[in-house]
Amino acid sequence: MSKKVPLPLKQKTILEKGDTLYQPGISVDCTIFSFHDNVLKVLLLKVKQVDKWALPGGFIFKKETIETAAYRVLQERTGVANIFLQQFNAFGEPNRSDSSIHLTRYLEYGIKVPKDNWLLQRFITIGFYALIDFTEVNLEDEDSNEGAEWIDINKLSNLIMDHENIILKALEVLRTQLAYLPIGRNLLQKKFTMPELQKLYETILDQKLDRRNFQRKMIGFGILNKLNETRKGGAHKAPFLYTFNDKKYQKALKEGLYGSW
Amino acid sequence: MSKKVPLPLKQKTILEKGDTLYQPGISVDCTIFSFHDNVLKVLLLKVKQVDKWALPGGFIFKKETIETAAYRVLQERTGVANIFLQQFNAFGEPNRSDSSIHLTRYLEYGIKVPKDNWLLQRFITIGFYALIDFTEVNLEDEDSNEGAEWIDINKLSNLIMDHENIILKALEVLRTQLAYLPIGRNLLQKKFTMPELQKLYETILDQKLDRRNFQRKMIGFGILNKLNETRKGGAHKAPFLYTFNDKKYQKALKEGLYGSW
């Protein structure tokens, strides 16, 4: 006889009272990017019961804003708080919802989800994304995250529903922003070299860039401070370190890298 | 005795069967901009029963994508079809819905909407926007639009719910796009002068721009063809006419005005 796993209170509440607690048919999903070891990664949760990966997501309380729900859901499921989340797209293909995930998850607890349960309806999800500093997130504490891991965006596989598509759309938005907004302050260490900055751009764009052209453009934007320090230890000539000029970085975030009209 | 207005079939269906036909608690709203007589305008519908203006909006059928719903709703309510709509933000303040609008509208037909009717729940709306050629829209046909009119965005007043806020957010997105994408092909006549193009930018940005600086920048983008023709009839020296270079305009729409990395 197999041992029955007890149903956690949170899962019980969602199943039995979700329709009275949450907005029906709508969810939020968060795509959290970071850059580490020259790889762009995204924060995913392992859904053990179906052995697939999922974006941290959840529902919107009846009296909660969409934004508040996104922050809450992200913190509840991964322990990540105090980051700037940005709404970028609503995903609503009529067949995007996959009831088999809910059925399988609850079956672990010996529960058969009724066909008319609110969880099994069509859900439209509102996508948020963020760029965060890898070192500011502690995923070690297993109690505060549901098996969250950083996954290389070039090695995405076995995601639930349309979550891979959501990540690719977030990446597309990120690439567009590279064309006119500064980037990197949350993704790089405080001090970085020009090759490190270039690598970040190359990784997001998924293409090689010309070194001299990149350097000339970046310096032209006027958002960098060149330090009188070098990064030692490499095989090449020690490259100079830079920081972002906070004031000019902020200005460029508002007006664009090429200045206002 | 007042004459009772018969309830149109569409309104009857929405009231009585809406909860089985549409996704619950979610709607779409379209902000359609055009530029005419040097004024940026937005397409609004007069809600006669409450004497207020509203964005063309509606609901999403159970098996319909969000995008399809936006196109359908816009066409049904204004007669406008075949324009490029872009999703830009979901609006979900918990108190944004205003049940008094539905109550008042149905009261005209002598119907009291029950408190638990699906129309009176909280709605989250997904905002779309478009820039269109004023001359391509025919609002004269009263049968195909519900009192749609072009309203100067500087003279917005008396809008329902958060619709003014939705328009301002769409305008903000439009302004951001001015920083790195070409604009104007749908908003100007095929042939236009540099002062006309500048006026479009000034209107969207709501600020005066330096004439020489603007001209130098615009020509630098390489998206214009200067014609060997002038616009006659003004008080000043007849200005040259321009058209957009379609191929370069398309390229800039993809890569940004400042070129790719």
Short mmCIF file of C-alpha atoms in Angstrom, two decimals:
data_model
loop_
_atom_site.label_atom_id
_atom_site.label_comp_id
_atom_site.label_asym_id
_atom_site.label_seq_id
_atom_site.Cartn_x
_atom_site.Cartn_y
_atom_site.Cartn_z
CA MET A 1 0.00 0.00 0.00
CA SER A 2 1.41 3.33 -1.01
CA LYS A 3 1.66 5.99 1.64
CA LYS A 4 -0.71 8.87 0.99
CA VAL A 5 0.99 12.28 0.98
CA PRO A 6 -1.01 14.78 3.07
CA LEU A 7 -2.42 17.72 1.12
CA PRO A 8 -0.69 20.99 2.13
CA LEU A 9 -3.08 23.65 3.41
CA LYS A 10 -2.19 26.04 0.57
CA GLN A 11 -3.04 23.46 -2.10
CA LYS A 12 -6.25 22.59 -0.28
CA THR A 13 -7.30 26.24 -0.15
CA ILE A 14 -6.55 26.81 -3.85
CA LEU A 15 -8.56 23.76 -4.82
CA GLU A 16 -11.56 24.31 -2.57
CA LYS A 17 -11.80 28.07 -2.16
CA GLY A 18 -9.78 29.40 -5.08
CA ASP A 19 -12.85 30.53 -6.98
CA THR A 20 -13.95 32.75 -4.10
CA LEU A 21 -10.46 34.05 -3.26
CA TYR A 22 -8.97 34.77 -6.68
CA GLN A 23 -9.91 36.46 -9.95
CA PRO A 24 -11.18 33.69 -12.23
CA GLY A 25 -9.28 32.61 -15.34
CA ILE A 26 -6.31 34.90 -14.86
CA SER A 27 -2.80 34.37 -13.55
CA VAL A 28 0.61 36.04 -13.43
CA ASP A 29 3.95 34.53 -14.47
CA CYS A 30 7.40 35.95 -13.78
CA THR A 31 10.44 35.60 -16.04
CA ILE A 32 13.49 36.46 -13.94
CA PHE A 33 16.77 36.82 -15.81
CA SER A 34 20.27 36.88 -14.40
CA PHE A 35 23.73 36.75 -15.92
CA HIS A 36 26.33 34.45 -14.41
CA ASP A 37 29.47 32.75 -15.75
CA ASN A 38 28.76 34.47 -19.07
CA VAL A 39 25.40 32.75 -19.34
CA LEU A 40 21.95 34.31 -19.35
CA LYS A 41 19.77 32.32 -17.00
CA VAL A 42 16.13 32.25 -16.01
CA LEU A 43 14.64 31.28 -12.66
CA LEU A 44 12.44 28.17 -12.92
CA LEU A 45 10.62 25.87 -10.54
CA LYS A 46 10.60 22.11 -10.87
CA VAL A 47 7.09 20.71 -10.88
CA LYS A 48 8.02 17.34 -9.43
CA GLN A 49 4.75 15.55 -10.06
CA VAL A 50 5.00 16.04 -13.82
CA ASP A 51 8.81 16.32 -13.96
CA LYS A 52 8.67 19.62 -15.84
CA TRP A 53 9.87 23.18 -15.30
CA ALA A 54 7.61 26.16 -14.74
CA LEU A 55 7.90 29.92 -14.35
CA PRO A 56 7.09 31.16 -10.85
CA GLY A 57 3.43 32.10 -11.16
CA GLY A 58 0.13 32.23 -9.37
CA PHE A 59 -3.22 33.90 -9.01
CA ILE A 60 -4.55 37.38 -8.28
CA PHE A 61 -6.59 37.91 -5.11
CA LYS A 62 -10.00 39.52 -5.61
CA LYS A 63 -8.82 42.81 -4.12
CA GLU A 64 -5.19 42.79 -5.26
CA THR A 65 -3.57 44.68 -8.13
CA ILE A 66 -1.89 42.64 -10.88
CA GLU A 67 1.49 44.05 -9.86
CA THR A 68 1.07 43.21 -6.17
CA ALA A 69 0.13 39.67 -7.12
CA ALA A 70 3.27 39.30 -9.25
CA TYR A 71 5.57 40.45 -6.41
CA ARG A 72 3.79 38.29 -3.86
CA VAL A 73 3.78 35.18 -6.02
CA LEU A 74 7.46 35.55 -6.83
CA GLN A 75 8.39 35.97 -3.19
CA GLU A 76 6.16 33.13 -1.98
CA ARG A 77 7.48 30.66 -4.51
CA THR A 78 11.16 31.57 -4.75
CA GLY A 79 11.99 33.77 -1.75
CA VAL A 80 13.02 36.55 -4.15
CA ALA A 81 11.84 40.01 -3.06
CA ASN A 82 12.58 43.67 -3.69
CA ILE A 83 13.24 43.49 -7.39
CA PHE A 84 11.76 45.63 -10.11
CA LEU A 85 9.19 43.61 -12.06
CA GLN A 86 7.89 44.90 -15.35
CA GLN A 87 4.68 43.81 -17.05
CA PHE A 88 5.36 42.97 -20.69
CA ASN A 89 2.60 40.89 -22.30
CA ALA A 90 -0.60 38.96 -21.67
CA PHE A 91 -0.69 35.43 -23.06
CA GLY A 92 -4.08 34.08 -23.99
CA GLU A 93 -4.06 31.31 -26.54
CA PRO A 94 -7.38 29.50 -25.91
CA ASN A 95 -5.62 26.14 -25.58
CA ARG A 96 -2.62 27.26 -23.50
CA SER A 97 -3.96 25.88 -20.23
CA ASP A 98 -3.09 22.28 -19.47
CA SER A 99 -5.42 20.71 -16.93
CA SER A 100 -3.32 17.52 -16.77
CA ILE A 101 -0.76 19.40 -14.65
CA HIS A 102 -3.31 20.19 -11.94
CA LEU A 103 -4.83 16.70 -12.18
CA THR A 104 -1.42 15.05 -11.76
CA ARG A 105 -0.32 17.35 -8.92
CA TYR A 106 -3.43 16.67 -6.85
CA LEU A 107 -3.38 12.98 -7.65
CA GLU A 108 -0.18 12.76 -5.60
CA TYR A 109 -2.34 13.61 -2.60
CA GLY A 110 -4.96 11.08 -3.63
CA ILE A 111 -7.34 13.79 -4.80
CA LYS A 112 -9.25 13.75 -8.07
CA VAL A 113 -9.91 17.34 -9.15
CA PRO A 114 -13.57 17.69 -10.21
CA LYS A 115 -14.06 18.54 -13.87
CA ASP A 116 -15.83 21.78 -13.03
CA ASN A 117 -13.17 22.98 -10.59
CA TRP A 118 -12.05 26.55 -11.30
CA LEU A 119 -8.42 25.40 -11.73
CA LEU A 120 -9.34 23.49 -14.87
CA GLN A 121 -10.79 26.44 -16.77
CA ARG A 122 -8.97 28.47 -19.39
CA PHE A 123 -6.40 30.87 -17.90
CA ILE A 124 -5.00 34.02 -19.44
CA THR A 125 -1.66 34.91 -17.87
CA ILE A 126 0.00 38.29 -17.53
CA GLY A 127 3.75 38.09 -18.01
CA PHE A 128 6.24 40.07 -15.91
CA TYR A 129 9.99 40.13 -16.26
CA ALA A 130 12.98 41.35 -14.31
CA LEU A 131 16.77 41.46 -14.58
CA ILE A 132 18.43 40.71 -11.28
CA ASP A 133 21.81 40.42 -9.69
CA PHE A 134 22.62 36.74 -9.37
CA THR A 135 24.50 37.29 -6.13
CA GLU A 136 21.58 38.98 -4.41
CA VAL A 137 19.42 35.89 -4.55
CA ASN A 138 19.85 33.06 -2.14
CA LEU A 139 18.14 29.93 -3.41
CA GLU A 140 19.93 27.67 -0.92
CA ASP A 141 17.13 27.85 1.63
CA GLU A 142 14.88 25.00 0.54
CA ASP A 143 12.11 26.13 2.88
CA SER A 144 11.56 29.42 1.09
CA ASN A 145 11.59 28.15 -2.45
CA GLU A 146 9.84 25.31 -4.25
CA GLY A 147 12.88 23.82 -5.94
CA ALA A 148 13.81 27.01 -7.77
CA GLU A 149 16.88 26.87 -10.02
CA TRP A 150 18.66 29.09 -12.50
CA ILE A 151 18.45 27.52 -15.95
CA ASP A 152 20.55 28.51 -18.96
CA ILE A 153 18.15 30.05 -21.51
CA ASN A 154 19.93 28.10 -24.25
CA LYS A 155 19.14 24.85 -22.48
CA LEU A 156 15.42 25.27 -21.88
CA SER A 157 13.54 22.04 -22.24
CA ASN A 158 10.57 20.31 -20.76
CA LEU A 159 8.62 23.38 -19.68
CA ILE A 160 4.94 23.28 -18.87
CA MET A 161 2.32 24.86 -21.11
CA ASP A 162 3.54 27.92 -23.07
CA HIS A 163 6.20 28.90 -20.54
CA GLU A 164 9.06 28.53 -23.01
CA ASN A 165 7.21 30.87 -25.37
CA ILE A 166 6.71 33.38 -22.53
CA ILE A 167 10.46 33.36 -21.82
CA LEU A 168 11.28 33.86 -25.51
CA LYS A 169 8.87 36.79 -25.68
CA ALA A 170 10.49 38.34 -22.60
CA LEU A 171 13.88 37.89 -24.26
CA GLU A 172 12.56 39.60 -27.38
CA VAL A 173 11.45 42.58 -25.28
CA LEU A 174 14.87 42.65 -23.62
CA ARG A 175 16.59 42.67 -27.02
CA THR A 176 14.44 45.54 -28.21
CA GLN A 177 15.35 47.53 -25.11
CA LEU A 178 19.05 47.02 -25.83
CA ALA A 179 18.54 49.19 -28.90
CA TYR A 180 17.80 52.33 -26.91
CA LEU A 181 18.11 51.78 -23.16
CA PRO A 182 21.11 51.11 -20.91
CA ILE A 183 21.32 47.66 -19.41
CA GLY A 184 23.63 45.78 -17.11
CA ARG A 185 23.47 47.55 -13.78
CA ASN A 186 21.54 44.69 -12.23
CA LEU A 187 23.24 41.99 -14.22
CA LEU A 188 26.93 42.76 -13.75
CA GLN A 189 29.11 43.20 -10.69
CA LYS A 190 29.61 46.78 -9.57
CA LYS A 191 32.99 46.86 -11.33
CA PHE A 192 33.29 45.22 -14.74
CA THR A 193 35.53 45.18 -17.78
CA MET A 194 34.56 46.18 -21.31
CA PRO A 195 34.84 42.52 -22.47
CA GLU A 196 32.46 41.51 -19.68
CA LEU A 197 29.96 44.16 -20.72
CA GLN A 198 30.30 43.12 -24.35
CA LYS A 199 29.75 39.49 -23.40
CA LEU A 200 26.49 40.45 -21.69
CA TYR A 201 25.26 42.15 -24.86
CA GLU A 202 26.41 39.24 -27.04
CA THR A 203 24.64 36.77 -24.78
CA ILE A 204 21.34 38.64 -24.82
CA LEU A 205 21.51 39.27 -28.56
CA ASP A 206 22.89 35.79 -29.25
CA GLN A 207 25.40 37.20 -31.73
CA LYS A 208 29.07 38.22 -31.87
CA LEU A 209 29.77 41.95 -31.85
CA ASP A 210 32.75 43.85 -33.17
CA ARG A 211 35.00 44.74 -30.22
CA ARG A 212 36.09 48.21 -31.34
CA ASN A 213 32.66 49.25 -32.55
CA PHE A 214 31.08 48.12 -29.31
CA GLN A 215 33.60 49.98 -27.17
CA ARG A 216 33.26 53.17 -29.21
CA LYS A 217 29.46 53.07 -28.97
CA MET A 218 29.41 52.31 -25.23
CA ILE A 219 31.84 55.08 -24.40
CA GLY A 220 29.90 57.43 -26.65
CA PHE A 221 26.75 56.93 -24.55
CA GLY A 222 28.56 58.57 -21.63
CA ILE A 223 27.10 56.24 -19.02
CA LEU A 224 30.41 54.64 -17.95
CA ASN A 225 33.11 55.69 -15.52
CA LYS A 226 36.52 54.29 -16.41
CA LEU A 227 38.43 53.40 -13.23
CA ASN A 228 42.14 53.62 -12.66
CA GLU A 229 42.15 49.89 -11.91
CA THR A 230 42.54 46.76 -13.97
CA ARG A 231 41.23 43.20 -13.72
CA LYS A 232 44.25 41.01 -13.11
CA GLY A 233 44.69 37.31 -13.57
CA GLY A 234 43.70 36.74 -17.22
CA ALA A 235 45.93 35.49 -20.01
CA HIS A 236 45.67 38.83 -21.84
CA LYS A 237 46.74 42.31 -20.92
CA ALA A 238 44.81 43.26 -17.78
CA PRO A 239 41.67 45.14 -18.94
CA PHE A 240 40.49 48.34 -17.24
CA LEU A 241 37.55 48.25 -14.89
CA TYR A 242 34.43 50.38 -15.32
CA THR A 243 31.42 51.29 -13.24
CA PHE A 244 28.14 52.77 -14.39
CA ASN A 245 27.72 56.50 -13.83
CA ASP A 246 24.53 56.33 -11.80
CA LYS A 247 23.23 59.77 -12.67
CA LYS A 248 23.80 59.40 -16.41
CA TYR A 249 22.55 55.82 -16.37
CA GLN A 250 19.28 57.00 -14.78
CA LYS A 251 18.97 59.81 -17.30
CA ALA A 252 19.48 57.38 -20.18
CA LEU A 253 16.86 55.05 -18.71
CA LYS A 254 14.38 57.90 -19.03
CA GLU A 255 15.43 59.59 -22.24
CA GLY A 256 17.04 56.75 -24.13
CA LEU A 257 20.73 56.26 -24.91
CA TYR A 258 20.63 58.67 -27.82
CA GLY A 259 19.22 61.55 -25.82
CA SER A 260 15.90 63.28 -26.00
CA TRP A 261 14.40 64.98 -29.00
CA MET B 1 -46.10 56.97 -19.39
CA SER B 2 -42.57 56.74 -20.72
CA LYS B 3 -42.02 54.55 -23.73
CA LYS B 4 -39.90 51.53 -22.89
CA VAL B 5 -36.91 51.09 -25.20
CA PRO B 6 -36.66 47.47 -26.38
CA LEU B 7 -33.50 45.65 -25.29
CA PRO B 8 -31.24 44.93 -28.30
CA LEU B 9 -30.42 41.26 -28.78
CA LYS B 10 -26.72 41.85 -28.25
CA GLN B 11 -27.26 43.52 -24.88
CA LYS B 12 -29.68 40.77 -23.88
CA THR B 13 -27.14 38.07 -24.75
CA ILE B 14 -24.34 39.80 -22.84
CA LEU B 15 -26.52 40.16 -19.77
CA GLU B 16 -28.08 36.70 -19.74
CA LYS B 17 -25.45 34.46 -21.32
CA GLY B 18 -22.24 36.47 -21.03
CA ASP B 19 -20.86 34.27 -18.28
CA THR B 20 -21.11 31.18 -20.49
CA LEU B 21 -19.91 32.89 -23.69
CA TYR B 22 -16.99 35.00 -22.48
CA GLN B 23 -13.93 34.68 -20.27
CA PRO B 24 -14.94 35.98 -16.84
CA GLY B 25 -13.52 39.20 -15.40
CA ILE B 26 -11.45 40.14 -18.41
CA SER B 27 -11.93 42.61 -21.23
CA VAL B 28 -10.00 44.36 -24.01
CA ASP B 29 -9.87 48.10 -24.71
CA CYS B 30 -8.47 49.79 -27.82
CA THR B 31 -6.75 53.18 -27.93
CA ILE B 32 -6.73 54.30 -31.57
CA PHE B 33 -4.66 57.37 -32.37
CA SER B 34 -4.75 59.50 -35.47
CA PHE B 35 -3.22 62.82 -36.44
CA HIS B 36 -5.36 65.41 -38.17
CA ASP B 37 -5.20 69.21 -38.50
CA ASN B 38 -2.04 69.09 -36.37
CA VAL B 39 -3.89 67.46 -33.51
CA LEU B 40 -3.41 64.01 -32.02
CA LYS B 41 -6.81 62.41 -31.60
CA VAL B 42 -8.20 59.26 -30.08
CA LEU B 43 -11.28 57.32 -31.15
CA LEU B 44 -13.96 57.29 -28.45
CA LEU B 45 -17.56 56.13 -28.12
CA LYS B 46 -20.25 58.15 -26.44
CA VAL B 47 -22.05 56.14 -23.78
CA LYS B 48 -25.34 57.98 -24.07
CA GLN B 49 -26.99 56.62 -20.95
CA VAL B 50 -24.30 58.02 -18.67
CA ASP B 51 -23.23 60.87 -20.96
CA LYS B 52 -19.58 59.82 -20.84
CA TRP B 53 -16.91 58.74 -23.32
CA ALA B 54 -15.40 55.26 -23.50
CA LEU B 55 -12.68 53.44 -25.40
CA PRO B 56 -13.98 50.84 -27.83
CA GLY B 57 -13.82 47.66 -25.79
CA GLY B 58 -15.47 44.36 -25.11
CA PHE B 59 -15.10 40.78 -23.98
CA ILE B 60 -13.11 37.71 -25.02
CA PHE B 61 -15.03 34.65 -26.22
CA LYS B 62 -14.19 31.40 -24.43
CA LYS B 63 -12.31 30.07 -27.46
CA GLU B 64 -10.89 33.29 -28.84
CA THR B 65 -7.37 34.72 -28.53
CA ILE B 66 -6.96 38.10 -26.83
CA GLU B 67 -5.80 39.61 -30.13
CA THR B 68 -8.75 38.29 -32.13
CA ALA B 69 -11.10 39.72 -29.54
CA ALA B 70 -9.46 43.15 -29.79
CA TYR B 71 -9.81 43.24 -33.60
CA ARG B 72 -13.38 41.97 -33.48
CA VAL B 73 -14.48 44.38 -30.77
CA LEU B 74 -12.96 47.35 -32.56
CA GLN B 75 -14.64 46.46 -35.83
CA GLU B 76 -18.01 45.70 -34.23
CA ARG B 77 -18.13 48.94 -32.30
CA THR B 78 -16.53 51.42 -34.70
CA GLY B 79 -16.46 49.79 -38.13
CA VAL B 80 -12.66 50.10 -38.16
CA ALA B 81 -10.89 47.03 -39.55
CA ASN B 82 -7.53 46.01 -40.96
CA ILE B 83 -5.30 48.04 -38.72
CA PHE B 84 -2.31 46.87 -36.74
CA LEU B 85 -3.23 46.64 -33.06
CA GLN B 86 -0.52 46.25 -30.47
CA GLN B 87 -1.00 44.98 -26.94
CA PHE B 88 0.69 47.32 -24.47
CA ASN B 89 -0.51 46.87 -20.89
CA ALA B 90 -3.03 45.13 -18.65
CA PHE B 91 -4.94 47.38 -16.26
CA GLY B 92 -6.10 45.79 -13.05
CA GLU B 93 -6.71 48.20 -10.19
CA PRO B 94 -9.18 46.32 -7.96
CA ASN B 95 -11.61 49.24 -7.94
CA ARG B 96 -11.38 50.20 -11.63
CA SER B 97 -14.69 48.58 -12.58
CA ASP B 98 -17.75 50.79 -12.24
CA SER B 99 -20.95 48.80 -12.01
CA SER B 100 -23.09 51.95 -12.16
CA ILE B 101 -22.39 52.18 -15.90
CA HIS B 102 -23.93 48.76 -16.58
CA LEU B 103 -26.79 49.44 -14.16
CA THR B 104 -27.63 52.74 -15.86
CA ARG B 105 -27.34 51.35 -19.38
CA TYR B 106 -29.73 48.48 -18.71
CA LEU B 107 -32.10 50.69 -16.76
CA GLU B 108 -32.85 52.50 -20.02
CA TYR B 109 -34.42 49.23 -21.15
CA GLY B 110 -36.28 48.90 -17.88
CA ILE B 111 -33.97 46.14 -16.68
CA LYS B 112 -32.43 45.95 -13.25
CA VAL B 113 -29.15 44.04 -13.46
CA PRO B 114 -29.01 41.46 -10.64
CA LYS B 115 -26.24 42.07 -8.12
CA ASP B 116 -24.60 38.73 -8.88
CA ASN B 117 -24.60 39.22 -12.66
CA TRP B 118 -21.19 38.56 -14.23
CA LEU B 119 -21.08 42.11 -15.66
CA LEU B 120 -20.86 43.59 -12.17
CA GLN B 121 -17.74 41.69 -11.12
CA ARG B 122 -14.22 43.08 -11.16
CA PHE B 123 -12.73 43.28 -14.66
CA ILE B 124 -9.09 43.37 -15.66
CA THR B 125 -8.66 44.89 -19.10
CA ILE B 126 -5.93 44.32 -21.65
CA GLY B 127 -5.02 47.50 -23.51
CA PHE B 128 -4.24 47.63 -27.23
CA TYR B 129 -3.22 50.63 -29.26
CA ALA B 130 -2.84 51.58 -32.89
CA LEU B 131 -1.82 54.54 -35.03
CA ILE B 132 -4.04 54.94 -38.03
CA ASP B 133 -4.53 57.10 -41.06
CA PHE B 134 -7.40 59.45 -40.36
CA THR B 135 -8.54 59.36 -43.97
CA GLU B 136 -8.87 55.59 -44.06
CA VAL B 137 -11.62 55.54 -41.46
CA ASN B 138 -15.17 56.35 -42.32
CA LEU B 139 -17.17 57.12 -39.20
CA GLU B 140 -20.05 58.67 -41.16
CA ASP B 141 -21.99 55.44 -41.32
CA GLU B 142 -24.00 55.55 -38.12
CA ASP B 143 -25.07 51.93 -38.53
CA SER B 144 -21.58 50.56 -38.21
CA ASN B 145 -20.44 52.61 -35.24
CA GLU B 146 -21.92 53.39 -31.85
CA GLY B 147 -21.43 57.13 -31.91
CA ALA B 148 -17.67 56.95 -32.42
CA GLU B 149 -15.81 60.25 -32.64
CA TRP B 150 -12.23 61.46 -32.85
CA ILE B 151 -11.42 63.43 -29.70
CA ASP B 152 -8.40 65.70 -29.23
CA ILE B 153 -6.18 64.07 -26.60
CA ASN B 154 -5.64 67.48 -24.99
CA LYS B 155 -9.38 67.81 -24.50
CA LEU B 156 -10.19 64.51 -22.85
CA SER B 157 -12.87 64.83 -20.22
CA ASN B 158 -15.69 62.84 -18.80
CA LEU B 159 -14.37 59.37 -19.59
CA ILE B 160 -15.69 56.26 -17.88
CA MET B 161 -13.65 54.28 -15.36
CA ASP B 162 -9.86 54.44 -15.89
CA HIS B 163 -10.09 55.03 -19.65
CA GLU B 164 -8.29 58.37 -19.50
CA ASN B 165 -5.46 56.68 -17.64
CA ILE B 166 -5.34 53.93 -20.30
CA ILE B 167 -5.01 56.56 -23.04
CA LEU B 168 -2.23 58.37 -21.14
CA LYS B 169 -0.36 55.09 -20.70
CA ALA B 170 -0.69 54.36 -24.44
CA LEU B 171 0.65 57.84 -25.13
CA GLU B 172 3.59 57.16 -22.82
CA VAL B 173 4.39 53.99 -24.77
CA LEU B 174 4.15 55.95 -28.01
CA ARG B 175 6.58 58.58 -26.69
CA THR B 176 9.05 55.93 -25.66
CA GLN B 177 8.91 54.42 -29.12
CA LEU B 178 9.71 57.82 -30.65
CA ALA B 179 13.14 57.52 -29.03
CA TYR B 180 14.20 54.60 -31.19
CA LEU B 181 11.58 53.67 -33.80
CA PRO B 182 10.33 55.46 -36.91
CA ILE B 183 6.82 56.79 -36.76
CA GLY B 184 4.44 58.67 -39.03
CA ARG B 185 3.78 56.36 -41.95
CA ASN B 186 0.24 55.71 -40.77
CA LEU B 187 -0.30 59.17 -39.35
CA LEU B 188 0.78 61.44 -42.21
CA GLN B 189 -0.27 61.75 -45.83
CA LYS B 190 1.93 59.88 -48.28
CA LYS B 191 3.76 63.13 -49.13
CA PHE B 192 4.58 65.50 -46.28
CA THR B 193 6.85 68.40 -45.48
CA MET B 194 9.54 68.52 -42.81
CA PRO B 195 7.49 71.03 -40.76
CA GLU B 196 4.51 68.62 -40.89
CA LEU B 197 6.68 65.75 -39.69
CA GLN B 198 8.13 67.94 -36.93
CA LYS B 199 4.63 68.98 -35.87
CA LEU B 200 3.68 65.32 -35.49
CA TYR B 201 6.65 64.72 -33.17
CA GLU B 202 5.95 67.90 -31.23
CA THR B 203 2.32 66.93 -30.79
CA ILE B 204 3.09 63.45 -29.51
CA LEU B 205 5.87 64.70 -27.23
CA ASP B 206 3.88 67.79 -26.24
CA GLN B 207 6.99 69.97 -26.55
CA LYS B 208 8.61 72.33 -29.03
CA LEU B 209 11.64 70.98 -30.91
CA ASP B 210 14.50 72.83 -32.50
CA ARG B 211 13.88 73.00 -36.26
CA ARG B 212 17.47 72.50 -37.46
CA ASN B 213 18.28 69.81 -34.96
CA PHE B 214 15.13 67.91 -35.87
CA GLN B 215 15.81 68.11 -39.60
CA ARG B 216 19.44 67.00 -39.18
CA LYS B 217 18.41 64.02 -37.02
CA MET B 218 15.57 62.93 -39.31
CA ILE B 219 17.70 63.11 -42.43
CA GLY B 220 20.47 61.28 -40.58
CA PHE B 221 18.18 58.29 -39.99
CA GLY B 222 18.07 57.73 -43.74
CA ILE B 223 14.39 56.79 -43.81
CA LEU B 224 13.19 59.75 -45.93
CA ASN B 225 13.11 60.38 -49.66
CA LYS B 226 13.25 64.06 -50.54
CA LEU B 227 11.06 64.77 -53.58
CA ASN B 228 11.65 67.31 -56.29
CA GLU B 229 8.32 68.89 -55.39
CA THR B 230 7.21 71.57 -52.97
CA ARG B 231 4.04 72.24 -50.98
CA LYS B 232 2.60 75.44 -52.38
CA GLY B 233 0.10 77.84 -50.89
CA GLY B 234 1.66 78.78 -47.55
CA ALA B 235 2.85 82.19 -46.44
CA HIS B 236 6.45 81.03 -46.29
CA LYS B 237 8.80 79.77 -48.92
CA ALA B 238 7.25 76.56 -50.31
CA PRO B 239 8.76 73.64 -48.34
CA PHE B 240 9.96 70.46 -50.04
CA LEU B 241 7.90 67.32 -49.90
CA TYR B 242 9.17 64.01 -48.53
CA THR B 243 7.99 60.41 -48.55
CA PHE B 244 9.15 57.58 -46.34
CA ASN B 245 11.59 55.16 -47.93
CA ASP B 246 9.59 51.99 -47.38
CA LYS B 247 12.51 49.58 -47.31
CA LYS B 248 14.59 51.65 -44.88
CA TYR B 249 11.52 52.46 -42.78
CA GLN B 250 10.82 48.73 -42.40
CA LYS B 251 14.44 48.04 -41.52
CA ALA B 252 14.40 50.78 -38.86
CA LEU B 253 11.17 49.35 -37.44
CA LYS B 254 13.06 46.12 -36.83
CA GLU B 255 16.52 47.30 -35.85
CA GLY B 256 15.78 50.73 -34.40
CA LEU B 257 16.64 54.11 -35.87
CA TYR B 258 20.23 53.95 -34.68
CA GLY B 259 20.97 50.65 -36.36
CA SER B 260 21.74 47.25 -34.92
CA TRP B 261 24.57 46.39 -32.57
#
